Amino acid sequence: IVEPGRHQLLLTSDMLVEGVHFDLDNVSAHDLGHKSITASVSDIAAMGGSPRYGLVSLALPPAVQMPWVVELYGGIREATDEYGMAVVGGDVSRSDRFVVSVSVVGTVGLGKAITRSGARLGDTIVVTGALGAASGGLHLATEPPHAVRGALGSDWGRELVQAYLRPVARVGEGETLAQSGATAMIDISDGLTLDLSRLCRESDVGATLRLADVPVSPALRELGRALGVDPLERALHGGEDYELLACLPQDALGPAQVRLRDRFGTPLTAIGAITGDGLVEADSNGVERPLELGGWDHFA
């Protein structure tokens, strides 16, 4: 229940479209249902809020059987239980391809919502967790089985596939970052560099990204050694990590790192700084050049 005058509503909507966001050959109905909720909840987390209610609408091809739909809703129910929210409605339509659309209503303390537009000169840029695992998992899920059989049987390979199929929305971490003084925040759904550029555009600032400090998933590094995938490139541009990218005042970094470690076991890594103008990447030697942008763009 939302108490008027004490909370503000947060609204978000997301779609997963067959052939664009997923292929039914490499994702189960249960995992797809779970991921559809997580994708929208992550947007609420990036505003420092808590999810409350969801609306789920489906577009179904005639060939889809009812047991598959029941399994999809099983994944949806599991995710909503995990995030402490309820599905309160939705719609169903016929279509020539499968689409799941999720809208989530969340709440945050009045005036406490974190947006993409508040970053300030001198802020430290931070990310939760490690990056690139979901991209590595997508690689394993879509390559010919004979090409990745050894990787799929490894612990790190299973970890990568799990990261792709079952991402986690950082709800508690988002609330904690907001309480720690975050000035701007976005989830990394389309890739670190692309989402950083969006935050900077909304805040009318620039940024320097230190490449050597980007926390690359250890499992992704194993994939790089085994199959020649570039781990840093995947971490920078891969997307679907659903980690949080935030800006903090410099003196708030240390306390925020301690809070996330102690409360959730989640690392918080400083990867750069907000500047006055332009997007720049700095290598391990401190050499700077324009930041190369990459990531998921629906219309590219």
PDB file of C-alpha atoms in Angstrom:
ATOM      1  CA  ILE A   1       0.000   0.000   0.000  1.00  0.00           C
ATOM      2  CA  VAL A   2       1.369   3.394  -0.964  1.00  0.00           C
ATOM      3  CA  GLU A   3       1.010   6.034   1.734  1.00  0.00           C
ATOM      4  CA  PRO A   4       0.170   9.402   0.100  1.00  0.00           C
ATOM      5  CA  GLY A   5       2.612  12.112   1.037  1.00  0.00           C
ATOM      6  CA  ARG A   6       5.292   9.668   2.194  1.00  0.00           C
ATOM      7  CA  HIS A   7       6.233   7.830  -0.985  1.00  0.00           C
ATOM      8  CA  GLN A   8       6.424   8.502  -4.685  1.00  0.00           C
ATOM      9  CA  LEU A   9       5.607   5.989  -7.379  1.00  0.00           C
ATOM     10  CA  LEU A  10       8.194   4.622  -9.777  1.00  0.00           C
ATOM     11  CA  LEU A  11       6.946   3.238 -13.101  1.00  0.00           C
ATOM     12  CA  THR A  12       8.831   1.186 -15.664  1.00  0.00           C
ATOM     13  CA  SER A  13       8.030  -1.083 -18.582  1.00  0.00           C
ATOM     14  CA  ASP A  14      10.097  -3.551 -20.597  1.00  0.00           C
ATOM     15  CA  MET A  15       9.509  -6.003 -23.445  1.00  0.00           C
ATOM     16  CA  LEU A  16      11.270  -9.215 -24.396  1.00  0.00           C
ATOM     17  CA  VAL A  17      10.636 -10.092 -28.048  1.00  0.00           C
ATOM     18  CA  GLU A  18      11.325 -13.449 -29.684  1.00  0.00           C
ATOM     19  CA  GLY A  19      14.069 -13.138 -32.261  1.00  0.00           C
ATOM     20  CA  VAL A  20      15.271  -9.858 -30.770  1.00  0.00           C
ATOM     21  CA  HIS A  21      15.915 -10.528 -27.073  1.00  0.00           C
ATOM     22  CA  PHE A  22      15.757 -14.313 -26.954  1.00  0.00           C
ATOM     23  CA  ASP A  23      15.459 -17.481 -29.008  1.00  0.00           C
ATOM     24  CA  LEU A  24      13.120 -20.203 -27.787  1.00  0.00           C
ATOM     25  CA  ASP A  25      15.754 -22.784 -28.740  1.00  0.00           C
ATOM     26  CA  ASN A  26      18.152 -21.649 -26.000  1.00  0.00           C
ATOM     27  CA  VAL A  27      15.934 -20.469 -23.124  1.00  0.00           C
ATOM     28  CA  SER A  28      13.344 -22.366 -21.095  1.00  0.00           C
ATOM     29  CA  ALA A  29       9.906 -20.939 -20.435  1.00  0.00           C
ATOM     30  CA  HIS A  30      10.649 -20.824 -16.700  1.00  0.00           C
ATOM     31  CA  ASP A  31      13.903 -18.893 -17.159  1.00  0.00           C
ATOM     32  CA  LEU A  32      12.264 -16.507 -19.622  1.00  0.00           C
ATOM     33  CA  GLY A  33       9.485 -15.729 -17.161  1.00  0.00           C
ATOM     34  CA  HIS A  34      11.975 -15.105 -14.368  1.00  0.00           C
ATOM     35  CA  LYS A  35      14.166 -12.875 -16.530  1.00  0.00           C
ATOM     36  CA  SER A  36      11.214 -10.818 -17.777  1.00  0.00           C
ATOM     37  CA  ILE A  37      10.464  -9.744 -14.200  1.00  0.00           C
ATOM     38  CA  THR A  38      14.119  -9.140 -13.319  1.00  0.00           C
ATOM     39  CA  ALA A  39      14.637  -6.834 -16.317  1.00  0.00           C
ATOM     40  CA  SER A  40      11.907  -4.451 -15.150  1.00  0.00           C
ATOM     41  CA  VAL A  41      12.703  -4.735 -11.442  1.00  0.00           C
ATOM     42  CA  SER A  42      16.286  -3.723 -12.250  1.00  0.00           C
ATOM     43  CA  ASP A  43      15.007  -0.353 -13.492  1.00  0.00           C
ATOM     44  CA  ILE A  44      13.290   0.183 -10.136  1.00  0.00           C
ATOM     45  CA  ALA A  45      16.518  -0.797  -8.353  1.00  0.00           C
ATOM     46  CA  ALA A  46      18.410   1.801 -10.407  1.00  0.00           C
ATOM     47  CA  MET A  47      16.161   4.490  -8.945  1.00  0.00           C
ATOM     48  CA  GLY A  48      16.810   3.356  -5.373  1.00  0.00           C
ATOM     49  CA  GLY A  49      13.282   1.990  -5.020  1.00  0.00           C
ATOM     50  CA  SER A  50      11.456  -1.212  -4.142  1.00  0.00           C
ATOM     51  CA  PRO A  51       9.171  -3.098  -6.558  1.00  0.00           C
ATOM     52  CA  ARG A  52       5.542  -3.507  -5.470  1.00  0.00           C
ATOM     53  CA  TYR A  53       3.249  -4.545  -8.313  1.00  0.00           C
ATOM     54  CA  GLY A  54       3.576  -5.882 -11.835  1.00  0.00           C
ATOM     55  CA  LEU A  55       1.478  -6.154 -14.981  1.00  0.00           C
ATOM     56  CA  VAL A  56       2.375  -8.949 -17.402  1.00  0.00           C
ATOM     57  CA  SER A  57       1.089  -9.028 -20.978  1.00  0.00           C
ATOM     58  CA  LEU A  58       1.771 -11.809 -23.473  1.00  0.00           C
ATOM     59  CA  ALA A  59       1.602 -12.022 -27.256  1.00  0.00           C
ATOM     60  CA  LEU A  60       1.449 -15.712 -28.184  1.00  0.00           C
ATOM     61  CA  PRO A  61       1.921 -17.488 -31.514  1.00  0.00           C
ATOM     62  CA  PRO A  62      -0.744 -20.121 -32.249  1.00  0.00           C
ATOM     63  CA  ALA A  63       1.838 -22.911 -31.913  1.00  0.00           C
ATOM     64  CA  VAL A  64       2.551 -22.152 -28.236  1.00  0.00           C
ATOM     65  CA  GLN A  65       1.047 -24.843 -25.996  1.00  0.00           C
ATOM     66  CA  MET A  66      -0.613 -24.191 -22.634  1.00  0.00           C
ATOM     67  CA  PRO A  67       1.951 -26.195 -20.582  1.00  0.00           C
ATOM     68  CA  TRP A  68       4.661 -23.846 -21.910  1.00  0.00           C
ATOM     69  CA  VAL A  69       2.653 -20.811 -20.774  1.00  0.00           C
ATOM     70  CA  VAL A  70       2.116 -22.377 -17.348  1.00  0.00           C
ATOM     71  CA  GLU A  71       5.860 -22.923 -17.042  1.00  0.00           C
ATOM     72  CA  LEU A  72       6.475 -19.295 -18.060  1.00  0.00           C
ATOM     73  CA  TYR A  73       4.202 -18.116 -15.268  1.00  0.00           C
ATOM     74  CA  GLY A  74       6.027 -20.419 -12.890  1.00  0.00           C
ATOM     75  CA  GLY A  75       9.196 -18.427 -13.557  1.00  0.00           C
ATOM     76  CA  ILE A  76       7.291 -15.163 -13.195  1.00  0.00           C
ATOM     77  CA  ARG A  77       5.883 -16.287  -9.846  1.00  0.00           C
ATOM     78  CA  GLU A  78       9.308 -17.381  -8.592  1.00  0.00           C
ATOM     79  CA  ALA A  79      10.840 -13.994  -9.463  1.00  0.00           C
ATOM     80  CA  THR A  80       8.014 -11.958  -7.933  1.00  0.00           C
ATOM     81  CA  ASP A  81       8.331 -13.962  -4.725  1.00  0.00           C
ATOM     82  CA  GLU A  82      12.067 -13.258  -4.646  1.00  0.00           C
ATOM     83  CA  TYR A  83      11.539  -9.508  -5.095  1.00  0.00           C
ATOM     84  CA  GLY A  84       8.580  -9.250  -2.698  1.00  0.00           C
ATOM     85  CA  MET A  85       6.077  -8.023  -5.286  1.00  0.00           C
ATOM     86  CA  ALA A  86       2.802  -9.206  -6.814  1.00  0.00           C
ATOM     87  CA  VAL A  87       1.467  -9.505 -10.356  1.00  0.00           C
ATOM     88  CA  VAL A  88      -1.925  -7.788 -10.330  1.00  0.00           C
ATOM     89  CA  GLY A  89      -2.994  -7.959 -13.970  1.00  0.00           C
ATOM     90  CA  GLY A  90      -2.062  -7.962 -17.632  1.00  0.00           C
ATOM     91  CA  ASP A  91      -3.356  -8.989 -21.052  1.00  0.00           C
ATOM     92  CA  VAL A  92      -3.015 -11.727 -23.686  1.00  0.00           C
ATOM     93  CA  SER A  93      -3.080 -11.421 -27.469  1.00  0.00           C
ATOM     94  CA  ARG A  94      -2.346 -13.558 -30.511  1.00  0.00           C
ATOM     95  CA  SER A  95       0.804 -12.756 -32.490  1.00  0.00           C
ATOM     96  CA  ASP A  96       3.133 -14.222 -35.094  1.00  0.00           C
ATOM     97  CA  ARG A  97       5.983 -14.225 -32.536  1.00  0.00           C
ATOM     98  CA  PHE A  98       6.238 -14.479 -28.781  1.00  0.00           C
ATOM     99  CA  VAL A  99       6.396 -11.253 -26.742  1.00  0.00           C
ATOM    100  CA  VAL A 100       6.331 -10.776 -22.979  1.00  0.00           C
ATOM    101  CA  SER A 101       5.780  -7.223 -21.728  1.00  0.00           C
ATOM    102  CA  VAL A 102       6.203  -6.382 -18.052  1.00  0.00           C
ATOM    103  CA  SER A 103       5.350  -3.135 -16.300  1.00  0.00           C
ATOM    104  CA  VAL A 104       6.384  -2.675 -12.673  1.00  0.00           C
ATOM    105  CA  VAL A 105       5.218  -0.165 -10.089  1.00  0.00           C
ATOM    106  CA  GLY A 106       7.693   0.591  -7.340  1.00  0.00           C
ATOM    107  CA  THR A 107       7.962   3.038  -4.479  1.00  0.00           C
ATOM    108  CA  VAL A 108      10.657   5.187  -2.958  1.00  0.00           C
ATOM    109  CA  GLY A 109      10.672   7.752  -0.179  1.00  0.00           C
ATOM    110  CA  LEU A 110       9.266  11.116  -1.219  1.00  0.00           C
ATOM    111  CA  GLY A 111      11.967  13.046  -3.036  1.00  0.00           C
ATOM    112  CA  LYS A 112      14.450  10.157  -2.722  1.00  0.00           C
ATOM    113  CA  ALA A 113      14.341   8.730  -6.263  1.00  0.00           C
ATOM    114  CA  ILE A 114      17.709   8.586  -8.023  1.00  0.00           C
ATOM    115  CA  THR A 115      17.636   9.513 -11.707  1.00  0.00           C
ATOM    116  CA  ARG A 116      20.196   9.554 -14.504  1.00  0.00           C
ATOM    117  CA  SER A 117      20.429  13.337 -14.473  1.00  0.00           C
ATOM    118  CA  GLY A 118      22.106  14.200 -11.162  1.00  0.00           C
ATOM    119  CA  ALA A 119      25.787  13.367 -11.744  1.00  0.00           C
ATOM    120  CA  ARG A 120      28.154  16.154 -10.659  1.00  0.00           C
ATOM    121  CA  LEU A 121      31.664  17.176 -11.563  1.00  0.00           C
ATOM    122  CA  GLY A 122      34.171  15.194  -9.511  1.00  0.00           C
ATOM    123  CA  ASP A 123      31.825  12.314  -8.677  1.00  0.00           C
ATOM    124  CA  THR A 124      33.330   8.827  -8.616  1.00  0.00           C
ATOM    125  CA  ILE A 125      31.824   6.342 -11.088  1.00  0.00           C
ATOM    126  CA  VAL A 126      31.158   2.927  -9.538  1.00  0.00           C
ATOM    127  CA  VAL A 127      29.685  -0.421 -10.555  1.00  0.00           C
ATOM    128  CA  THR A 128      28.343  -3.308  -8.522  1.00  0.00           C
ATOM    129  CA  GLY A 129      29.555  -6.863  -9.023  1.00  0.00           C
ATOM    130  CA  ALA A 130      31.545  -8.008 -12.051  1.00  0.00           C
ATOM    131  CA  LEU A 131      30.749  -7.439 -15.709  1.00  0.00           C
ATOM    132  CA  GLY A 132      30.511  -9.473 -18.884  1.00  0.00           C
ATOM    133  CA  ALA A 133      29.265 -12.801 -17.528  1.00  0.00           C
ATOM    134  CA  ALA A 134      25.875 -12.566 -19.253  1.00  0.00           C
ATOM    135  CA  SER A 135      27.541 -11.828 -22.579  1.00  0.00           C
ATOM    136  CA  GLY A 136      29.760 -14.858 -22.089  1.00  0.00           C
ATOM    137  CA  GLY A 137      26.714 -16.962 -21.289  1.00  0.00           C
ATOM    138  CA  LEU A 138      24.951 -15.773 -24.435  1.00  0.00           C
ATOM    139  CA  HIS A 139      28.024 -16.765 -26.443  1.00  0.00           C
ATOM    140  CA  LEU A 140      27.923 -20.285 -25.005  1.00  0.00           C
ATOM    141  CA  ALA A 141      24.155 -20.596 -25.462  1.00  0.00           C
ATOM    142  CA  THR A 142      24.179 -19.600 -29.136  1.00  0.00           C
ATOM    143  CA  GLU A 143      27.366 -21.166 -30.496  1.00  0.00           C
ATOM    144  CA  PRO A 144      27.174 -24.630 -32.114  1.00  0.00           C
ATOM    145  CA  PRO A 145      27.254 -27.252 -29.311  1.00  0.00           C
ATOM    146  CA  HIS A 146      30.352 -28.983 -30.686  1.00  0.00           C
ATOM    147  CA  ALA A 147      32.287 -25.705 -30.486  1.00  0.00           C
ATOM    148  CA  VAL A 148      31.592 -25.073 -26.792  1.00  0.00           C
ATOM    149  CA  ARG A 149      31.015 -28.563 -25.370  1.00  0.00           C
ATOM    150  CA  GLY A 150      34.039 -28.455 -23.077  1.00  0.00           C
ATOM    151  CA  ALA A 151      33.141 -24.998 -21.803  1.00  0.00           C
ATOM    152  CA  LEU A 152      29.528 -25.931 -21.097  1.00  0.00           C
ATOM    153  CA  GLY A 153      30.697 -28.777 -18.890  1.00  0.00           C
ATOM    154  CA  SER A 154      32.948 -26.571 -16.760  1.00  0.00           C
ATOM    155  CA  ASP A 155      32.023 -24.772 -13.549  1.00  0.00           C
ATOM    156  CA  TRP A 156      32.824 -21.412 -15.102  1.00  0.00           C
ATOM    157  CA  GLY A 157      30.813 -22.219 -18.214  1.00  0.00           C
ATOM    158  CA  ARG A 158      27.754 -23.079 -16.145  1.00  0.00           C
ATOM    159  CA  GLU A 159      28.263 -19.852 -14.187  1.00  0.00           C
ATOM    160  CA  LEU A 160      28.244 -17.824 -17.409  1.00  0.00           C
ATOM    161  CA  VAL A 161      25.102 -19.485 -18.759  1.00  0.00           C
ATOM    162  CA  GLN A 162      23.378 -18.945 -15.405  1.00  0.00           C
ATOM    163  CA  ALA A 163      24.295 -15.249 -15.501  1.00  0.00           C
ATOM    164  CA  TYR A 164      22.681 -14.949 -18.938  1.00  0.00           C
ATOM    165  CA  LEU A 165      19.536 -16.927 -18.150  1.00  0.00           C
ATOM    166  CA  ARG A 166      18.993 -15.805 -14.553  1.00  0.00           C
ATOM    167  CA  PRO A 167      20.278 -12.264 -13.953  1.00  0.00           C
ATOM    168  CA  VAL A 168      19.686 -10.681 -10.540  1.00  0.00           C
ATOM    169  CA  ALA A 169      18.244  -7.219  -9.969  1.00  0.00           C
ATOM    170  CA  ARG A 170      20.307  -5.358  -7.337  1.00  0.00           C
ATOM    171  CA  VAL A 171      17.355  -3.996  -5.356  1.00  0.00           C
ATOM    172  CA  GLY A 172      19.006  -3.873  -1.932  1.00  0.00           C
ATOM    173  CA  GLU A 173      22.204  -2.524  -3.399  1.00  0.00           C
ATOM    174  CA  GLY A 174      20.304   0.228  -5.213  1.00  0.00           C
ATOM    175  CA  GLU A 175      18.580   1.309  -2.009  1.00  0.00           C
ATOM    176  CA  THR A 176      21.905   1.305  -0.191  1.00  0.00           C
ATOM    177  CA  LEU A 177      23.636   3.356  -2.879  1.00  0.00           C
ATOM    178  CA  ALA A 178      20.798   5.873  -2.729  1.00  0.00           C
ATOM    179  CA  GLN A 179      21.147   6.077   1.054  1.00  0.00           C
ATOM    180  CA  SER A 180      24.910   6.490   0.615  1.00  0.00           C
ATOM    181  CA  GLY A 181      24.497   9.651  -1.463  1.00  0.00           C
ATOM    182  CA  ALA A 182      24.378   8.433  -5.079  1.00  0.00           C
ATOM    183  CA  THR A 183      23.753  11.391  -7.375  1.00  0.00           C
ATOM    184  CA  ALA A 184      22.824   9.383 -10.497  1.00  0.00           C
ATOM    185  CA  MET A 185      22.275   5.728 -11.324  1.00  0.00           C
ATOM    186  CA  ILE A 186      21.396   3.385 -14.217  1.00  0.00           C
ATOM    187  CA  ASP A 187      21.372  -0.383 -14.629  1.00  0.00           C
ATOM    188  CA  ILE A 188      23.765  -1.972 -17.104  1.00  0.00           C
ATOM    189  CA  SER A 189      21.320  -3.712 -19.410  1.00  0.00           C
ATOM    190  CA  ASP A 190      22.677  -2.544 -22.774  1.00  0.00           C
ATOM    191  CA  GLY A 191      26.413  -2.408 -22.023  1.00  0.00           C
ATOM    192  CA  LEU A 192      28.667  -0.415 -19.702  1.00  0.00           C
ATOM    193  CA  THR A 193      29.897   2.139 -22.224  1.00  0.00           C
ATOM    194  CA  LEU A 194      26.508   2.744 -23.837  1.00  0.00           C
ATOM    195  CA  ASP A 195      24.697   3.083 -20.516  1.00  0.00           C
ATOM    196  CA  LEU A 196      27.443   5.338 -19.136  1.00  0.00           C
ATOM    197  CA  SER A 197      27.033   7.581 -22.175  1.00  0.00           C
ATOM    198  CA  ARG A 198      23.280   7.772 -21.523  1.00  0.00           C
ATOM    199  CA  LEU A 199      23.795   8.765 -17.905  1.00  0.00           C
ATOM    200  CA  CYS A 200      26.318  11.433 -18.918  1.00  0.00           C
ATOM    201  CA  ARG A 201      24.006  12.789 -21.606  1.00  0.00           C
ATOM    202  CA  GLU A 202      21.125  13.079 -19.126  1.00  0.00           C
ATOM    203  CA  SER A 203      23.398  14.762 -16.570  1.00  0.00           C
ATOM    204  CA  ASP A 204      25.103  17.000 -19.167  1.00  0.00           C
ATOM    205  CA  VAL A 205      28.575  15.905 -18.017  1.00  0.00           C
ATOM    206  CA  GLY A 206      31.573  13.991 -19.326  1.00  0.00           C
ATOM    207  CA  ALA A 207      33.430  11.002 -17.877  1.00  0.00           C
ATOM    208  CA  THR A 208      36.790   9.282 -17.770  1.00  0.00           C
ATOM    209  CA  LEU A 209      36.599   5.490 -17.657  1.00  0.00           C
ATOM    210  CA  ARG A 210      39.692   3.652 -16.348  1.00  0.00           C
ATOM    211  CA  LEU A 211      39.796   0.427 -18.367  1.00  0.00           C
ATOM    212  CA  ALA A 212      42.150  -1.368 -15.980  1.00  0.00           C
ATOM    213  CA  ASP A 213      39.677  -0.891 -13.122  1.00  0.00           C
ATOM    214  CA  VAL A 214      36.639  -2.376 -14.876  1.00  0.00           C
ATOM    215  CA  PRO A 215      35.728  -5.527 -12.871  1.00  0.00           C
ATOM    216  CA  VAL A 216      35.680  -8.327 -15.445  1.00  0.00           C
ATOM    217  CA  SER A 217      33.922 -11.555 -14.476  1.00  0.00           C
ATOM    218  CA  PRO A 218      36.522 -14.234 -13.572  1.00  0.00           C
ATOM    219  CA  ALA A 219      34.402 -16.833 -15.390  1.00  0.00           C
ATOM    220  CA  LEU A 220      34.512 -14.642 -18.495  1.00  0.00           C
ATOM    221  CA  ARG A 221      38.306 -14.538 -18.281  1.00  0.00           C
ATOM    222  CA  GLU A 222      38.256 -18.360 -18.323  1.00  0.00           C
ATOM    223  CA  LEU A 223      36.111 -18.234 -21.453  1.00  0.00           C
ATOM    224  CA  GLY A 224      38.646 -15.892 -23.004  1.00  0.00           C
ATOM    225  CA  ARG A 225      41.469 -18.330 -22.316  1.00  0.00           C
ATOM    226  CA  ALA A 226      39.464 -21.293 -23.625  1.00  0.00           C
ATOM    227  CA  LEU A 227      37.813 -19.841 -26.734  1.00  0.00           C
ATOM    228  CA  GLY A 228      39.658 -16.623 -27.542  1.00  0.00           C
ATOM    229  CA  VAL A 229      36.840 -14.277 -26.534  1.00  0.00           C
ATOM    230  CA  ASP A 230      38.048 -10.792 -25.482  1.00  0.00           C
ATOM    231  CA  PRO A 231      36.920 -10.468 -21.823  1.00  0.00           C
ATOM    232  CA  LEU A 232      37.353  -6.711 -21.555  1.00  0.00           C
ATOM    233  CA  GLU A 233      35.430  -6.079 -24.774  1.00  0.00           C
ATOM    234  CA  ARG A 234      32.555  -8.201 -23.455  1.00  0.00           C
ATOM    235  CA  ALA A 235      32.624  -6.449 -20.075  1.00  0.00           C
ATOM    236  CA  LEU A 236      32.535  -3.022 -21.724  1.00  0.00           C
ATOM    237  CA  HIS A 237      29.957  -3.668 -24.420  1.00  0.00           C
ATOM    238  CA  GLY A 238      28.227  -6.986 -23.725  1.00  0.00           C
ATOM    239  CA  GLY A 239      25.125  -5.915 -21.816  1.00  0.00           C
ATOM    240  CA  GLU A 240      22.464  -7.830 -19.864  1.00  0.00           C
ATOM    241  CA  ASP A 241      24.514  -7.807 -16.664  1.00  0.00           C
ATOM    242  CA  TYR A 242      21.853  -5.809 -14.780  1.00  0.00           C
ATOM    243  CA  GLU A 243      24.530  -4.516 -12.441  1.00  0.00           C
ATOM    244  CA  LEU A 244      24.217  -0.925 -11.230  1.00  0.00           C
ATOM    245  CA  LEU A 245      26.312   1.949 -12.539  1.00  0.00           C
ATOM    246  CA  ALA A 246      26.241   4.885 -10.130  1.00  0.00           C
ATOM    247  CA  CYS A 247      27.927   8.189  -9.336  1.00  0.00           C
ATOM    248  CA  LEU A 248      28.983   8.966  -5.772  1.00  0.00           C
ATOM    249  CA  PRO A 249      30.664  11.937  -4.105  1.00  0.00           C
ATOM    250  CA  GLN A 250      34.297  11.006  -3.510  1.00  0.00           C
ATOM    251  CA  ASP A 251      33.957  10.878   0.275  1.00  0.00           C
ATOM    252  CA  ALA A 252      30.961   8.523   0.018  1.00  0.00           C
ATOM    253  CA  LEU A 253      32.854   5.754  -1.818  1.00  0.00           C
ATOM    254  CA  GLY A 254      34.502   4.021   1.145  1.00  0.00           C
ATOM    255  CA  PRO A 255      31.380   3.857   3.353  1.00  0.00           C
ATOM    256  CA  ALA A 256      29.273   2.641   0.414  1.00  0.00           C
ATOM    257  CA  GLN A 257      31.763  -0.141  -0.334  1.00  0.00           C
ATOM    258  CA  VAL A 258      31.637  -1.307   3.269  1.00  0.00           C
ATOM    259  CA  ARG A 259      27.818  -1.267   3.366  1.00  0.00           C
ATOM    260  CA  LEU A 260      27.425  -3.292   0.171  1.00  0.00           C
ATOM    261  CA  ARG A 261      30.076  -5.793   1.254  1.00  0.00           C
ATOM    262  CA  ASP A 262      28.655  -6.267   4.747  1.00  0.00           C
ATOM    263  CA  ARG A 263      24.961  -6.315   3.828  1.00  0.00           C
ATOM    264  CA  PHE A 264      24.994  -8.222   0.537  1.00  0.00           C
ATOM    265  CA  GLY A 265      28.513  -9.517  -0.092  1.00  0.00           C
ATOM    266  CA  THR A 266      28.500  -7.378  -3.262  1.00  0.00           C
ATOM    267  CA  PRO A 267      31.708  -5.647  -4.353  1.00  0.00           C
ATOM    268  CA  LEU A 268      31.524  -2.003  -5.391  1.00  0.00           C
ATOM    269  CA  THR A 269      34.318  -0.903  -7.715  1.00  0.00           C
ATOM    270  CA  ALA A 270      35.394   2.631  -8.633  1.00  0.00           C
ATOM    271  CA  ILE A 271      36.029   2.717 -12.399  1.00  0.00           C
ATOM    272  CA  GLY A 272      36.306   6.402 -13.260  1.00  0.00           C
ATOM    273  CA  ALA A 273      35.244   9.961 -12.593  1.00  0.00           C
ATOM    274  CA  ILE A 274      32.732  12.500 -13.830  1.00  0.00           C
ATOM    275  CA  THR A 275      34.363  15.332 -15.755  1.00  0.00           C
ATOM    276  CA  GLY A 276      33.220  18.533 -17.378  1.00  0.00           C
ATOM    277  CA  ASP A 277      33.014  17.397 -20.982  1.00  0.00           C
ATOM    278  CA  GLY A 278      33.554  14.443 -23.307  1.00  0.00           C
ATOM    279  CA  LEU A 279      33.756  10.673 -22.805  1.00  0.00           C
ATOM    280  CA  VAL A 280      37.308   9.384 -22.404  1.00  0.00           C
ATOM    281  CA  GLU A 281      38.880   5.998 -21.728  1.00  0.00           C
ATOM    282  CA  ALA A 282      42.241   5.698 -19.996  1.00  0.00           C
ATOM    283  CA  ASP A 283      44.427   2.609 -20.374  1.00  0.00           C
ATOM    284  CA  SER A 284      46.662   1.097 -17.690  1.00  0.00           C
ATOM    285  CA  ASN A 285      49.431   3.566 -18.575  1.00  0.00           C
ATOM    286  CA  GLY A 286      47.129   6.550 -18.194  1.00  0.00           C
ATOM    287  CA  VAL A 287      46.987   7.201 -21.928  1.00  0.00           C
ATOM    288  CA  GLU A 288      43.627   8.739 -22.804  1.00  0.00           C
ATOM    289  CA  ARG A 289      41.560   8.535 -25.986  1.00  0.00           C
ATOM    290  CA  PRO A 290      37.876   8.995 -26.870  1.00  0.00           C
ATOM    291  CA  LEU A 291      35.718   6.307 -25.293  1.00  0.00           C
ATOM    292  CA  GLU A 292      34.636   3.673 -27.787  1.00  0.00           C
ATOM    293  CA  LEU A 293      30.903   3.099 -27.383  1.00  0.00           C
ATOM    294  CA  GLY A 294      29.319  -0.279 -27.907  1.00  0.00           C
ATOM    295  CA  GLY A 295      26.355  -2.259 -26.659  1.00  0.00           C
ATOM    296  CA  TRP A 296      22.814  -3.212 -27.541  1.00  0.00           C
ATOM    297  CA  ASP A 297      20.966  -0.707 -29.721  1.00  0.00           C
ATOM    298  CA  HIS A 298      17.590  -1.884 -31.040  1.00  0.00           C
ATOM    299  CA  PHE A 299      17.734   0.330 -34.112  1.00  0.00           C
ATOM    300  CA  ALA A 300      21.434   0.249 -34.979  1.00  0.00           C
TER     301      ALA A 300
END
